Short mmCIF file of C-alpha atoms in Angstrom, two decimals:
data_model
loop_
_atom_site.label_atom_id
_atom_site.label_comp_id
_atom_site.label_asym_id
_atom_site.label_seq_id
_atom_site.Cartn_x
_atom_site.Cartn_y
_atom_site.Cartn_z
CA ASP S 27 0.32 -4.76 27.34
CA ALA S 28 -0.02 -1.74 25.05
CA ARG S 29 0.14 -2.64 21.39
CA VAL S 30 -1.25 -1.72 18.00
CA THR S 31 -3.97 -4.15 16.93
CA GLN S 32 -4.72 -4.82 13.28
CA THR S 33 -7.56 -6.83 11.78
CA PRO S 34 -7.81 -9.01 9.84
CA ARG S 35 -4.38 -10.65 10.02
CA HIS S 36 -4.88 -12.30 6.66
CA LYS S 37 -7.20 -11.52 3.77
CA VAL S 38 -7.61 -13.24 0.43
CA THR S 39 -9.96 -11.56 -1.99
CA GLU S 40 -10.82 -11.53 -5.64
CA MET S 41 -9.80 -8.72 -7.92
CA GLY S 42 -12.39 -5.96 -7.97
CA GLN S 43 -13.62 -6.55 -4.42
CA GLU S 44 -13.51 -3.94 -1.67
CA VAL S 45 -11.03 -4.54 1.14
CA THR S 46 -11.16 -2.83 4.53
CA MET S 47 -8.31 -3.07 7.01
CA ARG S 48 -8.67 -1.83 10.57
CA CYS S 49 -6.23 -0.60 13.16
CA GLN S 50 -6.56 0.20 16.83
CA PRO S 51 -3.66 2.44 17.85
CA ILE S 52 -2.08 2.38 21.29
CA LEU S 53 -4.24 4.33 23.74
CA GLY S 54 -2.94 7.88 24.06
CA HIS S 55 -1.00 7.88 20.81
CA ASN S 56 -1.97 10.79 18.58
CA THR S 57 -0.15 9.85 15.37
CA VAL S 58 -1.15 6.93 13.14
CA PHE S 59 0.69 5.67 10.07
CA TRP S 60 -0.23 3.23 7.31
CA TYR S 61 2.65 1.44 5.60
CA ARG S 62 2.75 -1.16 2.85
CA GLN S 63 5.56 -3.71 2.68
CA THR S 64 6.56 -5.70 -0.40
CA MET S 65 9.72 -7.57 -1.29
CA MET S 66 10.41 -5.21 -4.18
CA GLN S 67 9.75 -1.86 -2.53
CA GLY S 68 10.22 -2.54 1.16
CA LEU S 69 8.21 -0.39 3.59
CA GLU S 70 6.40 2.49 1.92
CA LEU S 71 4.42 5.15 3.75
CA LEU S 72 0.88 5.40 2.41
CA ALA S 73 -0.65 7.96 4.77
CA TYR S 74 -0.48 9.33 8.27
CA PHE S 75 -2.72 11.16 10.69
CA ARG S 76 -2.14 13.38 13.68
CA ASN S 77 -4.98 13.91 16.13
CA ARG S 78 -7.23 12.12 13.58
CA ALA S 79 -6.52 14.69 10.86
CA PRO S 80 -4.85 13.43 7.67
CA LEU S 81 -1.45 15.08 7.28
CA ASP S 82 -0.04 13.29 4.27
CA ASP S 83 -1.50 10.71 1.93
CA SER S 84 0.82 11.37 -0.98
CA GLY S 85 2.03 7.77 -0.96
CA MET S 86 -1.44 6.40 -1.58
CA PRO S 87 -3.05 5.72 -4.99
CA LYS S 88 -5.95 8.15 -4.65
CA ASP S 89 -8.22 6.51 -7.19
CA ARG S 90 -8.63 3.29 -5.21
CA PHE S 91 -7.24 3.80 -1.71
CA SER S 92 -8.76 5.78 1.13
CA ALA S 93 -7.73 6.16 4.77
CA GLU S 94 -9.83 7.51 7.62
CA MET S 95 -9.89 7.82 11.39
CA PRO S 96 -13.55 7.73 12.46
CA ASP S 97 -12.41 8.14 16.08
CA ALA S 98 -9.23 8.10 18.14
CA THR S 99 -9.39 4.33 18.63
CA LEU S 100 -9.92 3.29 15.02
CA ALA S 101 -8.10 3.86 11.75
CA THR S 102 -9.22 2.26 8.49
CA LEU S 103 -7.61 1.69 5.12
CA LYS S 104 -9.88 0.79 2.22
CA ILE S 105 -9.07 -0.42 -1.25
CA GLN S 106 -11.85 -0.30 -3.85
CA PRO S 107 -11.55 -1.94 -6.31
CA SER S 108 -8.67 -4.18 -5.30
CA GLU S 109 -6.09 -5.36 -7.84
CA PRO S 110 -3.48 -8.15 -7.77
CA ARG S 111 -0.69 -5.54 -7.51
CA ASP S 112 -2.15 -4.50 -4.13
CA SER S 113 -1.02 -7.82 -2.65
CA ALA S 114 1.31 -6.91 0.21
CA VAL S 115 1.51 -6.70 3.98
CA TYR S 116 -0.14 -3.54 5.29
CA PHE S 117 1.11 -2.21 8.60
CA CYS S 118 -0.44 0.29 10.91
CA ALA S 119 1.81 2.09 13.39
CA SER S 120 1.12 4.63 16.10
CA GLY S 121 3.17 7.07 18.12
CA ILE S 122 3.18 10.24 20.17
CA ASP S 123 4.24 13.43 18.46
CA ARG S 124 7.16 14.87 20.44
CA GLY S 125 8.66 16.78 17.52
CA ARG S 126 9.68 13.42 16.19
CA THR S 127 7.61 10.27 16.47
CA GLU S 128 8.78 6.79 17.34
CA ALA S 129 6.42 4.47 15.54
CA PHE S 130 5.13 1.29 17.16
CA PHE S 131 3.93 -1.22 14.60
CA GLY S 132 1.08 -3.68 14.57
CA GLN S 133 1.39 -7.24 13.31
CA GLY S 134 0.17 -6.33 9.86
CA THR S 135 -2.57 -7.48 7.49
CA ARG S 136 -1.33 -9.85 4.79
CA LEU S 137 -3.46 -9.13 1.73
CA THR S 138 -3.62 -11.39 -1.30
CA VAL S 139 -5.68 -10.30 -4.30
CA VAL S 140 -6.29 -13.06 -6.83
CA GLN J 22 18.55 7.26 -6.32
CA LYS J 23 16.50 6.19 -3.32
CA GLU J 24 16.72 8.41 -0.26
CA VAL J 25 17.92 5.49 1.90
CA GLU J 26 20.05 2.61 0.63
CA GLN J 27 20.53 -0.62 2.53
CA ASP J 28 22.17 -3.83 1.38
CA PRO J 29 19.47 -6.53 1.55
CA GLY J 30 21.99 -9.31 2.22
CA PRO J 31 21.28 -11.99 3.20
CA LEU J 32 23.96 -12.04 5.87
CA SER J 33 24.83 -15.30 7.62
CA VAL J 34 27.20 -15.40 10.60
CA PRO J 35 28.18 -17.91 13.30
CA GLU J 36 26.97 -17.44 16.84
CA GLY J 37 29.20 -15.07 18.78
CA ALA J 38 30.29 -13.08 15.74
CA ILE J 39 30.23 -9.29 15.56
CA VAL J 40 27.68 -8.13 13.02
CA SER J 41 27.84 -4.84 11.15
CA LEU J 42 24.77 -3.51 9.36
CA ASN J 43 24.85 -0.29 7.36
CA CYS J 44 22.75 2.29 5.56
CA THR J 45 23.59 5.30 3.47
CA TYR J 46 21.32 8.22 2.75
CA SER J 47 21.28 11.09 0.34
CA ASN J 48 19.17 13.75 2.08
CA SER J 49 21.08 15.88 4.57
CA ALA J 50 17.74 16.97 6.09
CA PHE J 51 17.49 13.65 7.94
CA GLN J 52 18.11 14.32 11.61
CA TYR J 53 16.76 11.30 13.50
CA PHE J 54 17.96 7.78 12.85
CA MET J 55 16.46 4.51 13.98
CA TRP J 56 17.00 0.81 13.67
CA TYR J 57 14.06 -1.55 13.62
CA ARG J 58 14.14 -5.33 13.94
CA GLN J 59 11.53 -7.41 12.15
CA TYR J 60 11.04 -11.09 12.84
CA SER J 61 9.43 -13.23 10.17
CA ARG J 62 5.72 -12.48 9.78
CA LYS J 63 5.81 -9.84 12.52
CA GLY J 64 5.71 -6.07 12.56
CA PRO J 65 8.93 -4.05 12.87
CA GLU J 66 9.93 -3.18 16.44
CA LEU J 67 12.08 -0.22 17.42
CA LEU J 68 15.54 -1.32 18.48
CA MET J 69 17.57 1.86 18.74
CA TYR J 70 17.16 5.57 18.17
CA THR J 71 19.83 8.23 17.70
CA TYR J 72 19.86 11.91 16.93
CA SER J 73 23.37 13.22 16.66
CA SER J 74 26.54 11.95 15.08
CA GLY J 75 28.46 9.53 17.25
CA ASN J 76 27.77 6.25 19.02
CA LYS J 77 24.93 5.05 21.20
CA GLU J 78 25.19 1.77 23.06
CA ASP J 79 22.46 -0.47 24.46
CA GLY J 80 23.61 -3.84 25.72
CA ARG J 81 25.05 -5.80 22.81
CA PHE J 82 23.88 -3.21 20.28
CA THR J 83 25.71 -0.06 19.19
CA ALA J 84 24.27 2.47 16.76
CA GLN J 85 26.66 4.78 14.97
CA VAL J 86 25.83 7.88 12.94
CA ASP J 87 28.22 9.77 10.69
CA LYS J 88 26.29 12.73 9.29
CA SER J 89 29.27 14.06 7.34
CA SER J 90 29.38 10.83 5.35
CA LYS J 91 25.61 10.25 5.46
CA TYR J 92 26.24 6.80 6.82
CA ILE J 93 24.74 4.92 9.74
CA SER J 94 25.64 1.56 11.24
CA LEU J 95 24.33 -0.96 13.72
CA PHE J 96 26.80 -3.30 15.42
CA ILE J 97 25.72 -6.43 17.24
CA ARG J 98 28.28 -7.98 19.57
CA ASP J 99 28.22 -11.62 20.63
CA SER J 100 25.44 -12.33 18.15
CA GLN J 101 22.83 -14.94 19.13
CA PRO J 102 20.51 -17.13 17.07
CA SER J 103 17.64 -15.04 18.51
CA ASP J 104 19.11 -12.04 16.67
CA SER J 105 18.13 -13.69 13.37
CA ALA J 106 15.73 -11.22 11.78
CA THR J 107 15.54 -8.48 9.20
CA TYR J 108 17.05 -5.18 10.35
CA LEU J 109 15.68 -1.99 8.88
CA CYS J 110 17.19 1.44 9.17
CA ALA J 111 14.80 4.38 9.25
CA MET J 112 15.19 8.14 9.22
CA ILE J 113 13.10 11.25 9.77
CA HIS J 114 13.49 14.79 8.49
CA GLY J 115 13.62 17.39 11.23
CA GLY J 116 10.12 18.55 12.15
CA SER J 117 8.47 15.67 10.30
CA GLU J 118 6.89 12.40 11.33
CA LYS J 119 7.56 10.69 8.02
CA LEU J 120 9.77 7.68 8.64
CA VAL J 121 11.70 6.67 5.53
CA PHE J 122 12.91 3.09 5.66
CA GLY J 123 15.71 1.17 4.05
CA LYS J 124 14.70 -2.13 2.46
CA GLY J 125 16.18 -4.12 5.31
CA THR J 126 19.04 -6.61 5.72
CA LYS J 127 18.15 -10.20 6.51
CA LEU J 128 20.48 -11.61 9.17
CA THR J 129 20.85 -15.26 10.15
CA VAL J 130 22.97 -16.22 13.17
CA ASN J 131 23.86 -19.89 13.05
CA PRO J 132 24.28 -21.88 16.31
#
């Protein structure tokens, strides 16, 4: 059963702490996306990678957020330091670039910063 | 003005009703159009995908694209309680992988 796996599913942390979210894309998919979902803004693209190379991270606050793909089976999103306004559900999605990419989403990481 | 506008609802219908969900967009560069379904506390899942203007049917679901009006629709026939979810439209510029989403419409189908 091919699916995108995200860990942790839930995270509660104190303001100022570092948060790391992990994503295992579907095997064979070469495009990985990070999205953030809030009630106010809906789904917002933070960053995406193709063949592990970052293509666009313009949606990400650069001073505190960073996204990497150490290898083809792992993508990470870090927030340091975290703030209460970062509370949201963070989704990872993967796909195959065929000129246009259908994104398959993970279950998300629900982050609460207190 | 946001690139993609979608009425958040909520929309509540009786079982068996025909449901119409809609999005408008402002950027004529969008070429690919998708509908995602998101159950509570789950990730979005791709429901339908269209490229050109016109209709595409899959079972009880029909996706419609009108590029001249920059308007897309999803119709659900014979709606079921299991269709209760949030429906998100999404679009991609030609040659890009950047999916731009609407905010989603929450649908409840009552037995």
